[in-house]
CSV table of C-alpha atoms in Angstrom, one decimal:
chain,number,residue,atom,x,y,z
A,1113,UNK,CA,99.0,-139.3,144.1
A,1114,UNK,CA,98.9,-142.7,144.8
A,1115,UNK,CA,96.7,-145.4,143.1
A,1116,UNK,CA,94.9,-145.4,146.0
A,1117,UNK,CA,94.5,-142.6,146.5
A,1118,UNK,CA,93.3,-142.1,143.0
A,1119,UNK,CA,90.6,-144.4,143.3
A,1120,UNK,CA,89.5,-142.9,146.7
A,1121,UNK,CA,89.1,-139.5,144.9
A,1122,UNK,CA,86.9,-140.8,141.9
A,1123,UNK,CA,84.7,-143.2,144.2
A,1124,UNK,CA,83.9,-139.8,146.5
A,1125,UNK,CA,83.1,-137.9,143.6
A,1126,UNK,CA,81.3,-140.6,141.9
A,1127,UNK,CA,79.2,-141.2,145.4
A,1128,UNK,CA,78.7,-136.7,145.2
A,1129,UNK,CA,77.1,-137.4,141.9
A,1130,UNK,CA,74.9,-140.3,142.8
A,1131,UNK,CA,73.4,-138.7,146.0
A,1132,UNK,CA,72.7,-135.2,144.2
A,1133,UNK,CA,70.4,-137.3,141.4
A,1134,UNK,CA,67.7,-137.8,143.7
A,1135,UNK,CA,65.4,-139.9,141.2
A,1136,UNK,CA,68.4,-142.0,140.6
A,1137,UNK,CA,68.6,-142.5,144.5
A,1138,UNK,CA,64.6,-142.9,144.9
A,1139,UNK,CA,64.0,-145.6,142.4
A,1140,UNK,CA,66.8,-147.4,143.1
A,1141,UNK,CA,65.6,-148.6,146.2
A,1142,UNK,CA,62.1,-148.0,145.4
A,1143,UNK,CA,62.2,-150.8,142.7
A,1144,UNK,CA,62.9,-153.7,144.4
A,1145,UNK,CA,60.7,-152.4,147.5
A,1146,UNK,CA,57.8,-152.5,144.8
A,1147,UNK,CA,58.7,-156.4,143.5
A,1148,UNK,CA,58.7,-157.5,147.1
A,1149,UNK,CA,55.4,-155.9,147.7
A,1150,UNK,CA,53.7,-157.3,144.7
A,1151,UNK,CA,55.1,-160.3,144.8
A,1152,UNK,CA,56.5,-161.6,147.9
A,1153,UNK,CA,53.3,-160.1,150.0
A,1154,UNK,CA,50.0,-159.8,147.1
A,1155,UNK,CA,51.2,-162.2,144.7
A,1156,UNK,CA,50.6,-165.7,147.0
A,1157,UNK,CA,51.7,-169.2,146.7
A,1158,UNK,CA,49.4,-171.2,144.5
A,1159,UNK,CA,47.7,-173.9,146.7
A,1160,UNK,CA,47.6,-176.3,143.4
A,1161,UNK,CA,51.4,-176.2,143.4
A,1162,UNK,CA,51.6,-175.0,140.0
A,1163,UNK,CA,52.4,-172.1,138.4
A,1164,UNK,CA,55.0,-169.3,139.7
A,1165,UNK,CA,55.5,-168.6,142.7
A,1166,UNK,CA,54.8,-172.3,144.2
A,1167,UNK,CA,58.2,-172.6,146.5
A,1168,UNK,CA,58.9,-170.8,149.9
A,1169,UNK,CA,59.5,-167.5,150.1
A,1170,UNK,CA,63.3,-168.1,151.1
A,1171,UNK,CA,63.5,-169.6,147.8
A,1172,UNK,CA,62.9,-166.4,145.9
A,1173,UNK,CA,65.3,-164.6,148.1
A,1174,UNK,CA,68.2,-164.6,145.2
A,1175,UNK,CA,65.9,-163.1,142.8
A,1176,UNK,CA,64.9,-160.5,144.9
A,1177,UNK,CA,68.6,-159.4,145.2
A,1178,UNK,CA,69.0,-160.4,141.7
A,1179,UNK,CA,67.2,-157.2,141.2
A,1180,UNK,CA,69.5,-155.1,142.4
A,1181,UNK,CA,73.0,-156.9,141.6
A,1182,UNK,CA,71.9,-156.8,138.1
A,1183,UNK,CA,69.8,-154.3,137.1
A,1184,UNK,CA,71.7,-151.4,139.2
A,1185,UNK,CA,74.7,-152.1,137.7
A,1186,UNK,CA,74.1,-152.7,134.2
A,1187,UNK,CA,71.6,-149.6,133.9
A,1188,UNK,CA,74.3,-147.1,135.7
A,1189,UNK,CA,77.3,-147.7,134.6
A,1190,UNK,CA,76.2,-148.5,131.4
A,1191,UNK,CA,74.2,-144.8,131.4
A,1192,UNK,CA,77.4,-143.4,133.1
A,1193,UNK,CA,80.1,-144.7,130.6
A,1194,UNK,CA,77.8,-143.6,127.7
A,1195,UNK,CA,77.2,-139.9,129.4
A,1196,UNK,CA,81.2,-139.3,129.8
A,1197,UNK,CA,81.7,-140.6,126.3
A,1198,UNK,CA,79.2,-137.9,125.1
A,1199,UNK,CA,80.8,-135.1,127.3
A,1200,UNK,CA,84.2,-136.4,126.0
A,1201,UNK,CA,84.9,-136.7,129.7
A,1202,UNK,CA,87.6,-139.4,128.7
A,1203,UNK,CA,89.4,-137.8,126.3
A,1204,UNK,CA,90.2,-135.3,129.2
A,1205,UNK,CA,90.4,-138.8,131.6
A,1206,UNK,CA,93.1,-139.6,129.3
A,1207,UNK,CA,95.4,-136.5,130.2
A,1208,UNK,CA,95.2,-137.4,133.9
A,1209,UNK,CA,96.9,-140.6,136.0
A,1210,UNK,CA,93.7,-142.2,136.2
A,1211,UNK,CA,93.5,-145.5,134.1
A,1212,UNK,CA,90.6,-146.7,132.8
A,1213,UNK,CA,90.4,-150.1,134.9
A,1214,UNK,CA,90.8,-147.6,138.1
A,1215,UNK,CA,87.8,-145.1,136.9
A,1216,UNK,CA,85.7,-148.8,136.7
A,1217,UNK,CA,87.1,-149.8,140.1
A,1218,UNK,CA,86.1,-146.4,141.8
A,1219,UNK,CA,82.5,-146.8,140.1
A,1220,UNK,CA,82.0,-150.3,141.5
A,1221,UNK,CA,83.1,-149.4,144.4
A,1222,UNK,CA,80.2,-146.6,144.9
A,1223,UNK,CA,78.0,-148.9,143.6
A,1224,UNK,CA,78.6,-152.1,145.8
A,1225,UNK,CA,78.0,-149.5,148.5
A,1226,UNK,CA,74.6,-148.4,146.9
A,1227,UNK,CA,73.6,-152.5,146.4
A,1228,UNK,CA,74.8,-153.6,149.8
A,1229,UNK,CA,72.8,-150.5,151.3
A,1230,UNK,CA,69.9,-152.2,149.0
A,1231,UNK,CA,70.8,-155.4,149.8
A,1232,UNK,CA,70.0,-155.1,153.4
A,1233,UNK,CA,66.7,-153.3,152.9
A,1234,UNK,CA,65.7,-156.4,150.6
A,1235,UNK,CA,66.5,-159.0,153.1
A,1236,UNK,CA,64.6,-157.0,156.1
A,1237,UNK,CA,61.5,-156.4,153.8
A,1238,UNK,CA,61.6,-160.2,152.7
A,1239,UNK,CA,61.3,-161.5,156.4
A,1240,UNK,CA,58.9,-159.1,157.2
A,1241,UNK,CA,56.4,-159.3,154.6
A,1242,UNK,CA,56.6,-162.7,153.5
A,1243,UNK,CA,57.6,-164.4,156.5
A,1244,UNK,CA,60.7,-165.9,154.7
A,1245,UNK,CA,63.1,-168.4,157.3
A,1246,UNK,CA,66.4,-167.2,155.7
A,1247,UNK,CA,69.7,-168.5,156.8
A,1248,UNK,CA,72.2,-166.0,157.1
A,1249,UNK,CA,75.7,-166.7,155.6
A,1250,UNK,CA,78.8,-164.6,155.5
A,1251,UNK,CA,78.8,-166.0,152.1
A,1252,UNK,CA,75.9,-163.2,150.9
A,1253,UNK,CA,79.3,-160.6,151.2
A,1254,UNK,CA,81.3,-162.1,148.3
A,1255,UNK,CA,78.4,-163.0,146.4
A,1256,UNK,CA,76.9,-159.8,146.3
A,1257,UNK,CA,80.3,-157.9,145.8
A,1258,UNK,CA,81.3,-160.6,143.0
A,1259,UNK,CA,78.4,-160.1,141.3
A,1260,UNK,CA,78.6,-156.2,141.4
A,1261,UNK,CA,82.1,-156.3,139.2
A,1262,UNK,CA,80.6,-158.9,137.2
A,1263,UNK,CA,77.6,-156.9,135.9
A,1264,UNK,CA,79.6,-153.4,136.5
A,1265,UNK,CA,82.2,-154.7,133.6
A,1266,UNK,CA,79.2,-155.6,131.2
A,1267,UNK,CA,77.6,-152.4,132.0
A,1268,UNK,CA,80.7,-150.3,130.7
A,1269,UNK,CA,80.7,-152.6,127.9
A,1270,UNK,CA,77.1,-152.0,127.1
A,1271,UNK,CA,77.6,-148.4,127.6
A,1272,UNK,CA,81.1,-148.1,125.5
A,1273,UNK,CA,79.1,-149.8,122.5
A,1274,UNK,CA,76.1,-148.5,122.4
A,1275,UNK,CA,75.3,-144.8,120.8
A,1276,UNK,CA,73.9,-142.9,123.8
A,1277,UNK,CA,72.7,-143.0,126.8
A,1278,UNK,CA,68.9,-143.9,126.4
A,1279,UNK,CA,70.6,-147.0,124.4
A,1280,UNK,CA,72.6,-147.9,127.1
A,1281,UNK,CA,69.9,-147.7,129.4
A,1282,UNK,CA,67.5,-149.7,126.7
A,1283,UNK,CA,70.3,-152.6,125.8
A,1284,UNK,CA,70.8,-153.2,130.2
A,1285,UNK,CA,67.1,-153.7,129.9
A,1286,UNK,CA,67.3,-155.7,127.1
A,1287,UNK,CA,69.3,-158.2,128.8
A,1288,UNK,CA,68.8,-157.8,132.2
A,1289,UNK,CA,65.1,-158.5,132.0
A,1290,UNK,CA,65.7,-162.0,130.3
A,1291,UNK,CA,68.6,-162.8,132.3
A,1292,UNK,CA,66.4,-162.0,135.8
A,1293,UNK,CA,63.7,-164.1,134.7
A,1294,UNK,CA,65.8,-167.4,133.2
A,1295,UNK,CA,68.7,-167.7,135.7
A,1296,UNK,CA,66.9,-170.0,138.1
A,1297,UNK,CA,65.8,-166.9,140.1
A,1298,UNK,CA,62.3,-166.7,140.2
A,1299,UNK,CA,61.9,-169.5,137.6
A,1300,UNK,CA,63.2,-173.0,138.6
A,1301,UNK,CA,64.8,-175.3,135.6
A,1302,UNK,CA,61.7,-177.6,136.4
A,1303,UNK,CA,58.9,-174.9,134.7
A,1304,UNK,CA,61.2,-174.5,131.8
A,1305,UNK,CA,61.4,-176.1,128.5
A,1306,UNK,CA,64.1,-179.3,128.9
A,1307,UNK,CA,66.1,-178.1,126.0
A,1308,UNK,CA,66.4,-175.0,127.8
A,1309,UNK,CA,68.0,-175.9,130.6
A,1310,UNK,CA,71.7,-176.1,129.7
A,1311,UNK,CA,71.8,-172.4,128.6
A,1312,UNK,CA,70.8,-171.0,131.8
A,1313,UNK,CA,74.2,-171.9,132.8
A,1314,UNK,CA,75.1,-168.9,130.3
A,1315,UNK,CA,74.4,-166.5,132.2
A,1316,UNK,CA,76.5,-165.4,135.0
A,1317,UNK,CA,73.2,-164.4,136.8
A,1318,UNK,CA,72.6,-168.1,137.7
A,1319,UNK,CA,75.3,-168.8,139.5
A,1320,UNK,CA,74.8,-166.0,142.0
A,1321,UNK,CA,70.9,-167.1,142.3
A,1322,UNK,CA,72.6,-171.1,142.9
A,1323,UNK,CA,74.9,-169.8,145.2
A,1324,UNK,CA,73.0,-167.5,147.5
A,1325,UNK,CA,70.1,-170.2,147.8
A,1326,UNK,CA,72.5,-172.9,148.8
A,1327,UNK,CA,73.9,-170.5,151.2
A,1328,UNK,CA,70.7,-168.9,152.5
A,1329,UNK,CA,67.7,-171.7,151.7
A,1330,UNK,CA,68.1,-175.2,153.6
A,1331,UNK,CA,65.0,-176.2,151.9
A,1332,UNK,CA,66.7,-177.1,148.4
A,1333,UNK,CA,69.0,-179.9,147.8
A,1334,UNK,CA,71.9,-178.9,145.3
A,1335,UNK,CA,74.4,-181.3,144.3
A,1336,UNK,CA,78.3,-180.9,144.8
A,1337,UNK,CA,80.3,-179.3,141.8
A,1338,UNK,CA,84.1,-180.8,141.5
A,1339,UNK,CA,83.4,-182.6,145.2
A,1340,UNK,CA,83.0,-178.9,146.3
A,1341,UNK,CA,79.8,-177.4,147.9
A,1342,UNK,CA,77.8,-175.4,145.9
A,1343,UNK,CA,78.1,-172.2,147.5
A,1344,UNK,CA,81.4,-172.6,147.1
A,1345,UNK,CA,81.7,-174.4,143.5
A,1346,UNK,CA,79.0,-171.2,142.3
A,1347,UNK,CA,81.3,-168.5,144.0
A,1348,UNK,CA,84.5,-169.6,142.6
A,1349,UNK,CA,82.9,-169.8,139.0
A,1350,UNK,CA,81.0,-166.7,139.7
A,1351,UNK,CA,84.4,-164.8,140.4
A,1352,UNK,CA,86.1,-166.1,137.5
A,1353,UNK,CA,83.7,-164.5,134.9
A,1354,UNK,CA,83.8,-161.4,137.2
A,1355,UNK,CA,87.0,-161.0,136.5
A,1356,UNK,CA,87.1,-161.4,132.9
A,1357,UNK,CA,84.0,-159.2,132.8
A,1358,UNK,CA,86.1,-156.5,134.7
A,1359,UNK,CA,88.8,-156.9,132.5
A,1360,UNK,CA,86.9,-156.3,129.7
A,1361,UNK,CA,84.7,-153.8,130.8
A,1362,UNK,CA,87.8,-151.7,131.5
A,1363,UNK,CA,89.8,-152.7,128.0
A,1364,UNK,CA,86.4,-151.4,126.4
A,1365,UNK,CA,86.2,-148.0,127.8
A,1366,UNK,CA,87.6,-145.5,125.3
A,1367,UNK,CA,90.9,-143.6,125.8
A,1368,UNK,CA,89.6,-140.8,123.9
A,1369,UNK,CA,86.0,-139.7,122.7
């Protein structure tokens, strides 16, 4: 069998297994439904200017999809990655052509289908519960696939170092509730401490949430990066440390168990 045709067989069984768990399925798109909700429609902006929640509600659009480009894929491959190594599902892995950066590639694969699907819910709810003017750009594509191998790779990290499953699941929360909050998502550099502000660019998560609003919100005025503009300068930097977070993410996943 081909390589291919390797990875077409382990991203079909890995979509079987998703759509059989149907709480997986449920709150995966139920969770950023209930963010939206809560905070795009109850949650208003405050007429004093201060506080959260004082821009648009185009601005907020990358943390809305931050949700799911983050969270999805840190909390499932992480809890996948950790249940095969407890079923010593890759010590068997090892005895078949399958490498280990094809099993990743086949798993974010299935779940760049799941976020896109997710994606596109987000955007529809956002325009119609907020009102939010959003500028559509072909640019959302790449972003949101770049930043599905990014956090896919530090998933299987998380989930090839951690000791089971329920700390997989607990370490993606662990980061990915800091990381959602302080990567100029829902927070803007202005409402944070000033020595703060250089170590949001840390976090991968800040370039996606730069990029998508320069590509999606006119109402934000972001300076070049390298005379390039910054949907562009964020995606080529944003698919550079996808690519070393793939690498890695597949160089950690054991061999054997």
């Amino acid at each position: 069998m081909s390589r291919m045709g390797r990875v077409r067989a382990e991203t079909s069984a890995g979509w079987r297994s998703f759509v059989r768990r149907r709480t997986a399925v449920f709150f995966t798109f139920f969770f950023p439904v209930i963010l939206i909700v809560i905070f795009g429609a109850l949650v208003r902006t405050d007429p004093t200017g201060e506080g959260l929640f004082t821009e648009p509600p185009a601005y907020y659009v990358p943390g809305y999809l931050a949700v799911v480009v983050l969270f999805t894929p840190l909390s499932r491959m992480g809890s996948e990655v950790a249940r095969h190594r407890e079923g010593s599902r890759f010590e068997k892995l090892a005895t078949t052509p399958l490498s280990r950066a094809e099993w990743l590639l086949a798993q974010t694969v299935v779940n760049a289908v799941i976020i896109g699907l997710a994606s596109l819910l987000i955007l529809g709810l956002v325009i119609v519960l907020t009102g939010a003017e959003i500028g559509f750009s072909a640019l959302l594509v790449p972003y949101i696939l770049l930043g599905v191998v990014c956090f896919c790779g530090v998933g299987a990290m998380l989930g090839s170092y951690t000791g089971s499953q329920d700390g997989a699941v607990a370490a993606s929360n662990a980061i990915g509730l800091p990381l959602l909050f302080l990567s100029e998502t829902f927070v803007s550099l202005s409402q944070l401490p000033g020595w703060f502000g250089p170590l949001v660019n840390f976090s991968p998560l800040t370039y996606f949430a730069r990029g998508v609003r320069a590509a999606t919100y006119s109402g934000v005025e972001t300076a070049a990066v390298a005379g390039l503009e910054p949907q562009f300068a964020n995606l080529l930097i944003l698919a550079a440390v996808a690519v070393v977070a793939f690498a890695l993410g597949a160089r950690s996943i054991p061999r054997t168990d």
